[in-house]
PDB file of C-alpha atoms and ligand atoms in Angstrom:
ATOM      1  CA  UNK X 171      38.158 283.133  82.546  1.00  0.00           C
ATOM      2  CA  UNK X 172      42.302 283.002  82.450  1.00  0.00           C
ATOM      3  CA  UNK X 173      44.127 279.094  83.224  1.00  0.00           C
ATOM      4  CA  UNK X 174      46.873 280.960  81.489  1.00  0.00           C
ATOM      5  CA  UNK X 175      50.047 279.399  84.442  1.00  0.00           C
ATOM      6  CA  UNK X 176      47.967 277.741  87.421  1.00  0.00           C
ATOM      7  CA  UNK X 177      49.113 275.643  89.643  1.00  0.00           C
ATOM      8  CA  UNK X 178      46.798 273.155  90.521  1.00  0.00           C
ATOM      9  CA  UNK X 179      47.205 271.567  93.217  1.00  0.00           C
ATOM     10  CA  UNK X 180      43.584 270.620  94.733  1.00  0.00           C
ATOM     11  CA  UNK X 181      40.378 271.077  93.503  1.00  0.00           C
ATOM     12  CA  UNK X 182      39.014 274.046  95.916  1.00  0.00           C
ATOM     13  CA  UNK X 183      41.968 275.749  94.187  1.00  0.00           C
ATOM     14  CA  UNK X 184      38.733 276.057  91.184  1.00  0.00           C
ATOM     15  CA  UNK X 185      35.506 277.321  91.478  1.00  0.00           C
ATOM     16  CA  UNK X 186      31.975 275.634  89.376  1.00  0.00           C
ATOM     17  CA  UNK X 187      32.485 278.070  86.774  1.00  0.00           C
ATOM     18  CA  UNK X 188      35.977 277.492  86.130  1.00  0.00           C
ATOM     19  CA  UNK X 189      35.457 273.296  86.416  1.00  0.00           C
ATOM     20  CA  UNK X 190      32.323 273.670  83.431  1.00  0.00           C
ATOM     21  CA  UNK X 191      34.887 275.740  81.088  1.00  0.00           C
ATOM     22  CA  UNK X 192      37.511 272.635  81.870  1.00  0.00           C
ATOM     23  CA  UNK X 193      34.825 270.286  81.312  1.00  0.00           C
ATOM     24  CA  UNK X 194      33.686 272.099  78.315  1.00  0.00           C
ATOM     25  CA  UNK X 195      36.779 272.316  76.509  1.00  0.00           C
ATOM     26  CA  UNK X 196      38.257 268.155  77.646  1.00  0.00           C
ATOM     27  CA  UNK X 197      35.040 267.129  74.768  1.00  0.00           C
ATOM     28  CA  UNK X 198      36.491 269.667  72.546  1.00  0.00           C
ATOM     29  CA  UNK X 199      39.516 267.984  73.159  1.00  0.00           C
ATOM     30  CA  UNK X 200      37.732 264.365  72.774  1.00  0.00           C
ATOM     31  CA  UNK X 201      38.579 264.208  68.631  1.00  0.00           C
ATOM     32  CA  UNK X 202      41.873 265.279  69.106  1.00  0.00           C
ATOM     33  CA  UNK X 203      42.184 262.469  71.910  1.00  0.00           C
ATOM     34  CA  UNK X 204      40.543 259.493  69.609  1.00  0.00           C
ATOM     35  CA  UNK X 205      43.645 261.045  66.750  1.00  0.00           C
ATOM     36  CA  UNK X 206      40.602 261.593  64.521  1.00  0.00           C
ATOM     37  CA  UNK X 207      42.205 265.295  63.616  1.00  0.00           C
ATOM     38  CA  UNK X 208      45.634 266.445  65.042  1.00  0.00           C
ATOM     39  CA  UNK X 209      47.437 269.318  66.019  1.00  0.00           C
ATOM     40  CA  UNK X 210      50.995 270.555  66.837  1.00  0.00           C
ATOM     41  CA  UNK X 211      48.873 273.537  69.017  1.00  0.00           C
ATOM     42  CA  UNK X 212      51.328 273.104  72.056  1.00  0.00           C
ATOM     43  CA  UNK X 213      54.710 272.735  69.451  1.00  0.00           C
ATOM     44  CA  UNK X 214      57.754 273.483  71.709  1.00  0.00           C
ATOM     45  CA  UNK X 215      56.718 273.224  74.704  1.00  0.00           C
ATOM     46  CA  UNK X 216      58.639 271.129  77.727  1.00  0.00           C
ATOM     47  CA  UNK X 217      55.935 268.987  80.651  1.00  0.00           C
ATOM     48  CA  UNK X 218      58.172 266.585  83.204  1.00  0.00           C
ATOM     49  CA  UNK X 219      55.692 264.039  84.115  1.00  0.00           C
ATOM     50  CA  UNK X 220      57.819 263.435  87.382  1.00  0.00           C
ATOM     51  CA  UNK X 221      55.814 260.555  89.294  1.00  0.00           C
ATOM     52  CA  UNK X 222      57.816 259.345  92.435  1.00  0.00           C
ATOM     53  CA  UNK X 223      54.427 256.588  93.171  1.00  0.00           C
ATOM     54  CA  UNK X 224      53.158 253.961  90.749  1.00  0.00           C
ATOM     55  CA  UNK X 225      50.747 254.749  88.389  1.00  0.00           C
ATOM     56  CA  UNK X 226      49.538 253.926  84.742  1.00  0.00           C
ATOM     57  CA  UNK X 227      46.446 256.028  83.783  1.00  0.00           C
ATOM     58  CA  UNK X 228      47.671 259.427  84.747  1.00  0.00           C
ATOM     59  CA  UNK X 229      51.392 258.946  84.262  1.00  0.00           C
ATOM     60  CA  UNK X 230      50.398 257.552  80.904  1.00  0.00           C
ATOM     61  CA  UNK X 231      47.065 260.017  79.802  1.00  0.00           C
ATOM     62  CA  UNK X 232      49.523 263.148  80.642  1.00  0.00           C
ATOM     63  CA  UNK X 233      51.911 261.666  78.049  1.00  0.00           C
ATOM     64  CA  UNK X 234      49.312 260.878  75.839  1.00  0.00           C
ATOM     65  CA  UNK X 235      47.864 264.194  76.029  1.00  0.00           C
ATOM     66  CA  UNK X 236      50.895 266.059  75.378  1.00  0.00           C
ATOM     67  CA  UNK X 237      51.794 264.651  72.381  1.00  0.00           C
ATOM     68  CA  UNK X 238      48.321 264.827  71.686  1.00  0.00           C
ATOM     69  CA  UNK X 239      49.414 268.836  71.911  1.00  0.00           C
ATOM     70  CA  UNK X 240      52.645 268.814  69.995  1.00  0.00           C
ATOM     71  CA  UNK X 241      53.883 268.563  73.852  1.00  0.00           C
ATOM     72  CA  UNK X 242      57.456 266.944  74.692  1.00  0.00           C
ATOM     73  CA  UNK X 243      58.153 265.197  77.950  1.00  0.00           C
ATOM     74  CA  UNK X 244      60.749 265.016  79.881  1.00  0.00           C
ATOM     75  CA  UNK X 245      59.223 261.964  82.242  1.00  0.00           C
ATOM     76  CA  UNK X 246      60.844 260.294  85.560  1.00  0.00           C
ATOM     77  CA  UNK X 247      59.351 257.536  87.411  1.00  0.00           C
ATOM     78  CA  UNK X 248      61.145 256.163  90.150  1.00  0.00           C
ATOM     79  CA  UNK X 249      63.017 258.578  92.974  1.00  0.00           C
ATOM     80  CA  UNK X 250      66.045 256.621  92.840  1.00  0.00           C
ATOM     81  CA  UNK X 251      66.462 257.502  89.361  1.00  0.00           C
ATOM     82  CA  UNK X 252      66.605 261.382  90.875  1.00  0.00           C
ATOM     83  CA  UNK X 253      69.574 262.938  92.901  1.00  0.00           C
ATOM     84  CA  UNK X 254      67.085 262.988  95.799  1.00  0.00           C
ATOM     85  CA  UNK X 255      68.286 259.151  96.217  1.00  0.00           C
ATOM     86  CA  UNK X 256      71.835 261.666  97.267  1.00  0.00           C
ATOM     87  CA  UNK X 257      69.825 263.620 100.277  1.00  0.00           C
ATOM     88  CA  UNK X 258      68.768 265.784  97.399  1.00  0.00           C
ATOM     89  CA  UNK X 259      65.549 267.707  98.896  1.00  0.00           C
ATOM     90  CA  UNK X 260      62.274 267.961  96.669  1.00  0.00           C
ATOM     91  CA  UNK X 261      62.482 271.658  96.733  1.00  0.00           C
ATOM     92  CA  UNK X 262      65.733 271.372  94.726  1.00  0.00           C
ATOM     93  CA  UNK X 263      64.484 268.769  92.495  1.00  0.00           C
ATOM     94  CA  UNK X 264      61.749 271.125  91.301  1.00  0.00           C
ATOM     95  CA  UNK X 265      63.671 274.124  91.060  1.00  0.00           C
ATOM     96  CA  UNK X 266      65.546 272.054  88.731  1.00  0.00           C
ATOM     97  CA  UNK X 267      62.937 270.119  86.734  1.00  0.00           C
ATOM     98  CA  UNK X 268      61.322 273.649  86.867  1.00  0.00           C
ATOM     99  CA  UNK X 269      64.591 275.530  85.591  1.00  0.00           C
ATOM    100  CA  UNK X 270      63.963 272.717  82.407  1.00  0.00           C
ATOM    101  CA  UNK X 271      60.449 272.634  81.647  1.00  0.00           C
ATOM    102  CA  UNK X 272      57.420 274.710  81.202  1.00  0.00           C
ATOM    103  CA  UNK X 273      55.118 272.724  83.313  1.00  0.00           C
ATOM    104  CA  UNK X 274      55.355 269.699  85.957  1.00  0.00           C
ATOM    105  CA  UNK X 275      52.790 267.932  86.669  1.00  0.00           C
ATOM    106  CA  UNK X 276      53.768 266.168  90.217  1.00  0.00           C
ATOM    107  CA  UNK X 277      53.067 262.383  91.778  1.00  0.00           C
ATOM    108  CA  UNK X 278      54.423 261.602  95.155  1.00  0.00           C
ATOM    109  CA  UNK X 279      53.960 259.336  99.200  1.00  0.00           C
ATOM    110  CA  UNK X 280      53.486 262.726 100.744  1.00  0.00           C
ATOM    111  CA  UNK X 281      50.529 264.578 101.238  1.00  0.00           C
ATOM    112  CA  UNK X 282      50.926 268.267 100.586  1.00  0.00           C
ATOM    113  CA  UNK X 283      53.941 267.498  97.984  1.00  0.00           C
ATOM    114  CA  UNK X 284      52.424 268.872  94.948  1.00  0.00           C
ATOM    115  CA  UNK X 285      51.628 272.448  97.695  1.00  0.00           C
ATOM    116  CA  UNK X 286      55.078 272.378  98.309  1.00  0.00           C
ATOM    117  CA  UNK X 287      56.722 271.865  94.246  1.00  0.00           C
ATOM    118  CA  UNK X 288      54.120 275.212  93.403  1.00  0.00           C
ATOM    119  CA  UNK X 289      56.081 277.451  96.391  1.00  0.00           C
ATOM    120  CA  UNK X 290      59.407 276.612  94.851  1.00  0.00           C
ATOM    121  CA  UNK X 291      57.962 275.662  91.639  1.00  0.00           C
ATOM    122  CA  UNK X 292      58.260 279.100  88.474  1.00  0.00           C
ATOM    123  CA  UNK X 293      55.859 276.996  86.055  1.00  0.00           C
ATOM    124  CA  UNK X 294      52.827 275.919  87.134  1.00  0.00           C
ATOM    125  CA  UNK X 295      52.545 272.786  88.917  1.00  0.00           C
ATOM    126  CA  UNK X 296      49.234 270.035  88.184  1.00  0.00           C
ATOM    127  CA  UNK X 297      49.051 267.734  91.780  1.00  0.00           C
ATOM    128  CA  UNK X 298      48.783 264.144  90.431  1.00  0.00           C
ATOM    129  CA  UNK X 299      48.624 262.299  92.832  1.00  0.00           C
ATOM    130  CA  UNK X 300      49.960 262.823  97.140  1.00  0.00           C
ATOM    131  CA  UNK X 301      49.730 260.814  99.646  1.00  0.00           C
ATOM    132  CA  UNK X 302      46.260 260.722 100.299  1.00  0.00           C
ATOM    133  CA  UNK X 303      45.710 263.974  99.979  1.00  0.00           C
ATOM    134  CA  UNK X 304      44.113 264.759  96.926  1.00  0.00           C
ATOM    135  CA  UNK X 305      44.226 264.136  93.371  1.00  0.00           C
ATOM    136  CA  UNK X 306      42.132 266.558  91.213  1.00  0.00           C
ATOM    137  CA  UNK X 307      42.446 266.003  87.770  1.00  0.00           C
ATOM    138  CA  UNK X 308      41.520 262.392  88.359  1.00  0.00           C
ATOM    139  CA  UNK X 309      37.580 264.417  89.655  1.00  0.00           C
ATOM    140  CA  UNK X 310      38.408 265.995  87.072  1.00  0.00           C
ATOM    141  CA  UNK X 311      37.379 263.019  84.563  1.00  0.00           C
ATOM    142  CA  UNK X 312      35.209 262.100  86.982  1.00  0.00           C
ATOM    143  CA  UNK X 313      32.790 264.575  86.896  1.00  0.00           C
ATOM    144  CA  UNK X 314      33.497 264.954  82.748  1.00  0.00           C
ATOM    145  CA  UNK X 315      32.729 261.068  82.131  1.00  0.00           C
ATOM    146  CA  UNK X 316      28.946 261.401  85.556  1.00  0.00           C
ATOM    147  CA  UNK X 317      28.504 264.554  82.978  1.00  0.00           C
ATOM    148  CA  UNK X 318      28.454 262.359  78.893  1.00  0.00           C
ATOM    149  CA  UNK X 319      27.078 259.998  81.169  1.00  0.00           C
ATOM    150  CA  UNK X 320      23.741 261.612  82.441  1.00  0.00           C
ATOM    151  CA  UNK X 321      24.313 265.339  81.373  1.00  0.00           C
ATOM    152  CA  UNK X 322      23.977 266.258  84.186  1.00  0.00           C
ATOM    153  CA  UNK X 323      25.680 266.196  87.747  1.00  0.00           C
ATOM    154  CA  UNK X 324      23.629 269.129  89.849  1.00  0.00           C
ATOM    155  CA  UNK X 325      20.851 266.389  91.836  1.00  0.00           C
ATOM    156  CA  UNK X 326      22.018 263.163  91.381  1.00  0.00           C
ATOM    157  CA  UNK X 327      22.380 259.722  93.606  1.00  0.00           C
ATOM    158  CA  UNK X 328      25.830 259.212  93.705  1.00  0.00           C
ATOM    159  CA  UNK X 329      27.132 256.299  96.572  1.00  0.00           C
ATOM    160  CA  UNK X 330      30.783 257.015  97.550  1.00  0.00           C
ATOM    161  CA  UNK X 331      31.499 253.505  98.704  1.00  0.00           C
ATOM    162  CA  UNK X 332      35.116 251.736  99.559  1.00  0.00           C
ATOM    163  CA  UNK X 333      37.721 252.940 101.449  1.00  0.00           C
ATOM    164  CA  UNK X 334      37.612 256.912 102.161  1.00  0.00           C
ATOM    165  CA  UNK X 335      39.864 257.394 104.799  1.00  0.00           C
ATOM    166  CA  UNK X 336      42.844 256.823 102.522  1.00  0.00           C
ATOM    167  CA  UNK X 337      41.248 257.169  99.108  1.00  0.00           C
ATOM    168  CA  UNK X 338      42.308 260.462  97.378  1.00  0.00           C
ATOM    169  CA  UNK X 339      40.416 260.370  94.621  1.00  0.00           C
ATOM    170  CA  UNK X 340      36.836 259.953  96.576  1.00  0.00           C
ATOM    171  CA  UNK X 341      38.266 262.876  98.988  1.00  0.00           C
ATOM    172  CA  UNK X 342      38.869 265.377  95.849  1.00  0.00           C
ATOM    173  CA  UNK X 343      35.122 264.136  94.271  1.00  0.00           C
ATOM    174  CA  UNK X 344      32.572 264.793  97.171  1.00  0.00           C
ATOM    175  CA  UNK X 345      34.199 268.535  97.506  1.00  0.00           C
ATOM    176  CA  UNK X 346      33.559 269.427  93.778  1.00  0.00           C
ATOM    177  CA  UNK X 347      30.253 266.806  93.689  1.00  0.00           C
ATOM    178  CA  UNK X 348      28.809 269.271  96.406  1.00  0.00           C
ATOM    179  CA  UNK X 349      29.236 272.530  94.156  1.00  0.00           C
ATOM    180  CA  UNK X 350      27.801 270.852  91.963  1.00  0.00           C
ATOM    181  CA  UNK X 351      24.769 269.801  94.613  1.00  0.00           C
ATOM    182  CA  UNK X 352      24.878 265.908  94.212  1.00  0.00           C
ATOM    183  CA  UNK X 353      22.623 263.881  96.646  1.00  0.00           C
ATOM    184  CA  UNK X 354      25.376 261.286  98.073  1.00  0.00           C
ATOM    185  CA  UNK X 355      25.889 258.552 100.214  1.00  0.00           C
ATOM    186  CA  UNK X 356      29.538 257.022 101.530  1.00  0.00           C
ATOM    187  CA  UNK X 357      29.887 253.528 102.599  1.00  0.00           C
ATOM    188  CA  UNK X 358      32.696 252.218 104.036  1.00  0.00           C
ATOM    189  CA  UNK X 359      33.727 250.451 107.149  1.00  0.00           C
ATOM    190  CA  UNK X 360      33.428 252.284 110.145  1.00  0.00           C
ATOM    191  CA  UNK X 361      37.322 252.280 110.424  1.00  0.00           C
ATOM    192  CA  UNK X 362      37.237 253.940 106.964  1.00  0.00           C
ATOM    193  CA  UNK X 363      34.495 256.897 106.577  1.00  0.00           C
ATOM    194  CA  UNK X 364      35.324 259.727 105.107  1.00  0.00           C
ATOM    195  CA  UNK X 365      37.524 261.748 107.508  1.00  0.00           C
ATOM    196  CA  UNK X 366      35.322 264.596 109.697  1.00  0.00           C
ATOM    197  CA  UNK X 367      36.521 267.639 107.863  1.00  0.00           C
ATOM    198  CA  UNK X 368      36.049 266.260 104.731  1.00  0.00           C
ATOM    199  CA  UNK X 369      32.586 265.868 105.984  1.00  0.00           C
ATOM    200  CA  UNK X 370      33.089 269.512 107.152  1.00  0.00           C
ATOM    201  CA  UNK X 371      33.594 270.741 103.787  1.00  0.00           C
ATOM    202  CA  UNK X 372      31.248 269.244 102.167  1.00  0.00           C
ATOM    203  CA  UNK X 373      28.541 270.108 104.444  1.00  0.00           C
ATOM    204  CA  UNK X 374      29.856 274.047 104.608  1.00  0.00           C
ATOM    205  CA  UNK X 375      28.877 273.911 100.313  1.00  0.00           C
ATOM    206  CA  UNK X 376      25.034 272.360 101.211  1.00  0.00           C
ATOM    207  CA  UNK X 377      26.000 268.585 100.941  1.00  0.00           C
ATOM    208  CA  UNK X 378      23.925 266.382 103.368  1.00  0.00           C
ATOM    209  CA  UNK X 379      26.028 263.533 102.918  1.00  0.00           C
ATOM    210  CA  UNK X 380      24.561 259.633 104.327  1.00  0.00           C
ATOM    211  CA  UNK X 381      27.388 257.776 105.630  1.00  0.00           C
ATOM    212  CA  UNK X 382      26.895 253.658 106.212  1.00  0.00           C
ATOM    213  CA  UNK X 383      28.322 250.764 105.609  1.00  0.00           C
ATOM    214  CA  UNK X 384      25.413 249.341 104.022  1.00  0.00           C
ATOM    215  CA  UNK X 385      25.846 249.310 100.109  1.00  0.00           C
ATOM    216  CA  UNK X 386      22.730 246.596  99.273  1.00  0.00           C
ATOM    217  CA  UNK X 387      20.328 249.201 101.284  1.00  0.00           C
ATOM    218  CA  UNK X 388      22.399 252.761  99.272  1.00  0.00           C
ATOM    219  CA  UNK X 389      22.837 250.594  95.385  1.00  0.00           C
ATOM    220  CA  UNK X 390      19.003 251.487  95.306  1.00  0.00           C
ATOM    221  CA  UNK X 391      18.670 254.678  94.640  1.00  0.00           C
ATOM    222  CA  UNK X 392      22.098 255.559  93.288  1.00  0.00           C
ATOM    223  CA  UNK X 393      22.564 257.568  89.881  1.00  0.00           C
ATOM    224  CA  UNK X 394      26.347 256.389  89.899  1.00  0.00           C
ATOM    225  CA  UNK X 395      28.290 254.326  91.878  1.00  0.00           C
ATOM    226  CA  UNK X 396      31.538 255.312  92.678  1.00  0.00           C
ATOM    227  CA  UNK X 397      33.623 252.122  94.044  1.00  0.00           C
ATOM    228  CA  UNK X 398      37.173 252.570  95.019  1.00  0.00           C
ATOM    229  CA  UNK X 399      40.118 250.137  96.086  1.00  0.00           C
ATOM    230  CA  UNK X 400      40.926 249.628  99.311  1.00  0.00           C
ATOM    231  CA  UNK X 401      44.426 251.483  99.394  1.00  0.00           C
ATOM    232  CA  UNK X 402      46.596 248.427 101.323  1.00  0.00           C
ATOM    233  CA  UNK X 403      49.969 250.783 101.422  1.00  0.00           C
ATOM    234  CA  UNK X 404      48.973 253.255 103.229  1.00  0.00           C
ATOM    235  CA  UNK X 405      48.008 251.461 106.435  1.00  0.00           C
ATOM    236  CA  UNK X 406      50.535 251.660 109.086  1.00  0.00           C
ATOM    237  CA  UNK X 407      48.937 248.730 110.347  1.00  0.00           C
ATOM    238  CA  UNK X 408      49.023 245.177 107.468  1.00  0.00           C
ATOM    239  CA  UNK X 409      47.160 242.987 110.041  1.00  0.00           C
ATOM    240  CA  UNK X 410      44.159 246.665 109.898  1.00  0.00           C
ATOM    241  CA  UNK X 411      44.115 245.764 106.146  1.00  0.00           C
ATOM    242  CA  UNK X 412      42.999 242.497 106.068  1.00  0.00           C
ATOM    243  CA  UNK X 413      40.527 242.998 108.286  1.00  0.00           C
ATOM    244  CA  UNK X 414      38.167 245.102 105.471  1.00  0.00           C
ATOM    245  CA  UNK X 415      40.429 243.681 102.621  1.00  0.00           C
ATOM    246  CA  UNK X 416      37.023 241.718 100.625  1.00  0.00           C
ATOM    247  CA  UNK X 417      34.617 243.996 102.537  1.00  0.00           C
ATOM    248  CA  UNK X 418      32.380 245.469  99.308  1.00  0.00           C
ATOM    249  CA  UNK X 419      32.735 243.751  96.142  1.00  0.00           C
ATOM    250  CA  UNK X 420      29.497 244.875  92.690  1.00  0.00           C
ATOM    251  CA  UNK X 421      28.347 241.961  91.022  1.00  0.00           C
ATOM    252  CA  UNK X 422      25.567 241.108  88.423  1.00  0.00           C
ATOM    253  CA  UNK X 423      23.872 240.219  90.724  1.00  0.00           C
ATOM    254  CA  UNK X 424      24.287 243.009  93.031  1.00  0.00           C
ATOM    255  CA  UNK X 425      23.192 244.564  90.454  1.00  0.00           C
ATOM    256  CA  UNK X 426      20.196 243.441  89.698  1.00  0.00           C
ATOM    257  CA  UNK X 427      18.115 245.697  92.627  1.00  0.00           C
ATOM    258  CA  UNK X 428      19.495 248.554  90.893  1.00  0.00           C
ATOM    259  CA  UNK X 429      18.664 251.648  88.649  1.00  0.00           C
ATOM    260  CA  UNK X 430      18.717 250.533  85.009  1.00  0.00           C
ATOM    261  CA  UNK X 431      20.698 253.806  83.930  1.00  0.00           C
ATOM    262  CA  UNK X 432      22.761 253.881  87.637  1.00  0.00           C
ATOM    263  CA  UNK X 433      26.680 254.342  86.089  1.00  0.00           C
ATOM    264  CA  UNK X 434      29.314 252.087  88.023  1.00  0.00           C
ATOM    265  CA  UNK X 435      32.239 253.757  87.861  1.00  0.00           C
ATOM    266  CA  UNK X 436      36.688 253.455  89.298  1.00  0.00           C
ATOM    267  CA  UNK X 437      39.107 255.550  89.312  1.00  0.00           C
ATOM    268  CA  UNK X 438      41.118 251.565  88.515  1.00  0.00           C
ATOM    269  CA  UNK X 439      43.381 249.751  89.312  1.00  0.00           C
ATOM    270  CA  UNK X 440      40.873 247.338  90.677  1.00  0.00           C
ATOM    271  CA  UNK X 441      41.530 244.878  93.213  1.00  0.00           C
ATOM    272  CA  UNK X 442      38.686 242.759  93.438  1.00  0.00           C
ATOM    273  CA  UNK X 443      35.705 245.481  94.642  1.00  0.00           C
ATOM    274  CA  UNK X 444      33.897 244.388  91.245  1.00  0.00           C
ATOM    275  CA  UNK X 445      33.640 240.844  89.816  1.00  0.00           C
ATOM    276  CA  UNK X 446      34.876 241.537  86.104  1.00  0.00           C
ATOM    277  CA  UNK X 447      31.148 240.271  85.069  1.00  0.00           C
ATOM    278  CA  UNK X 448      30.308 243.094  85.553  1.00  0.00           C
ATOM    279  CA  UNK X 449      32.669 244.798  82.913  1.00  0.00           C
ATOM    280  CA  UNK X 450      30.632 243.628  79.660  1.00  0.00           C
ATOM    281  CA  UNK X 451      27.671 245.186  81.301  1.00  0.00           C
ATOM    282  CA  UNK X 452      25.882 248.706  80.599  1.00  0.00           C
ATOM    283  CA  UNK X 453      26.690 250.021  84.091  1.00  0.00           C
ATOM    284  CA  UNK X 454      30.311 249.670  83.383  1.00  0.00           C
ATOM    285  CA  UNK X 455      32.071 253.050  82.617  1.00  0.00           C
ATOM    286  CA  UNK X 456      34.904 252.969  84.361  1.00  0.00           C
ATOM    287  CA  UNK X 457      37.661 251.599  80.628  1.00  0.00           C
ATOM    288  CA  UNK X 458      35.474 254.869  79.353  1.00  0.00           C
ATOM    289  CA  UNK X 459      36.276 256.809  81.998  1.00  0.00           C
ATOM    290  CA  UNK X 460      40.221 256.420  81.949  1.00  0.00           C
ATOM    291  CA  UNK X 461      40.333 256.896  79.015  1.00  0.00           C
ATOM    292  CA  UNK X 462      38.442 260.618  79.893  1.00  0.00           C
ATOM    293  CA  UNK X 463      41.866 260.847  81.202  1.00  0.00           C
ATOM    294  CA  UNK X 464      43.648 262.296  77.164  1.00  0.00           C
ATOM    295  CA  UNK X 465      40.532 265.199  77.124  1.00  0.00           C
ATOM    296  CA  UNK X 466      40.702 266.058  80.384  1.00  0.00           C
ATOM    297  CA  UNK X 467      44.598 266.382  80.980  1.00  0.00           C
ATOM    298  CA  UNK X 468      44.734 267.959  76.939  1.00  0.00           C
ATOM    299  CA  UNK X 469      42.405 270.247  77.844  1.00  0.00           C
ATOM    300  CA  UNK X 470      44.337 271.317  81.224  1.00  0.00           C
ATOM    301  CA  UNK X 471      47.534 271.858  79.874  1.00  0.00           C
ATOM    302  CA  UNK X 472      46.306 273.900  76.784  1.00  0.00           C
ATOM    303  CA  UNK X 473      44.685 276.134  79.001  1.00  0.00           C
ATOM    304  CA  UNK X 474      47.468 276.340  81.980  1.00  0.00           C
ATOM    305  CA  UNK X 475      50.329 277.153  79.543  1.00  0.00           C
ATOM    306  CA  UNK X 476      47.815 279.505  76.588  1.00  0.00           C
ATOM    307  CA  UNK X 477      47.313 277.173  74.223  1.00  0.00           C
ATOM    308  CA  UNK X 478      44.541 278.814  71.096  1.00  0.00           C
ATOM    309  CA  UNK X 479      42.296 277.589  67.786  1.00  0.00           C
ATOM    310  CA  UNK X 480      41.182 274.666  69.394  1.00  0.00           C
TER     311      UNK X 480
HETATM  312  N1   CP O   8      43.367 256.667  87.817  1.00  0.00           N
HETATM  313  C1   CP O   8      44.880 256.737  89.104  1.00  0.00           C
HETATM  314  O1   CP O   8      44.940 257.609  89.567  1.00  0.00           O
HETATM  315  O2   CP O   8      44.922 255.784  88.347  1.00  0.00           O
HETATM  316  P1   CP O   8      46.998 255.737  88.208  1.00  0.00           P
HETATM  317  O3   CP O   8      47.801 255.116  89.672  1.00  0.00           O
HETATM  318  O4   CP O   8      46.986 253.559  87.528  1.00  0.00           O
HETATM  319  O5   CP O   8      47.266 256.840  87.958  1.00  0.00           O
END
């Protein structure tokens, strides 16, 4: 199956077999991601890392992944540092970066920006998060983490809690989990529940998600608890954010009724949804999850840029 020159705009662009191939390749990348093995397999290539919204994990792990493969990186982390601030369009900006690089990674505040970039770029574009739209590479590292922790994804009880409305990570993740036959529960305040089109989409893939605002009952049977931050920056009205802020907070007391091998994940950053006391428990896998961004993004760069021999 060839990934050569492929855009990764939405997780819906990939089928289950392709996702499994990425997960398998990422497993081979782990010793390189850890620095235990060295390679310059993609030396001479250039990655354009365009981040027009704040990021720690995605931006730095793409950069680290590129360096681990011998790829050079051009990094832009503010729109104001580009000629967009003079009125240049995103389309023209992408045309320029396309001329200077072999692959573009784009984070942008507007949903659909990565799809537009893919249209104007000859070289492949990877969506690193577009507004409240999607975040496909986060989903790939989430799946990789679940597979490593539980040995499978099929048939697991996966509870997603927090902001189902504006959280782009959950929008991408539920599509993929439905593809893998996981049992899904969405826990959110009524105003932040999963948008109907995503619910319909996962149903079309054969899932039968439960929607609730009660976390306590859902946690008992969960194999994976995927916690998300309420996305304050996406609320048109700050008073609406204040009504739902702090609705859910995972602490050790709450985890007492959970399965012993429950895995707690979070795409991070967290604000107050997971008490730091959980960090020291065997449930906490979210920092490992963040590290997994490196081997997964290495796998994507390697496959899309036509690497071989690793
Ligand atoms: N998970 C994630 O996308 O984190 P950053 O916003 O720090 O990249």
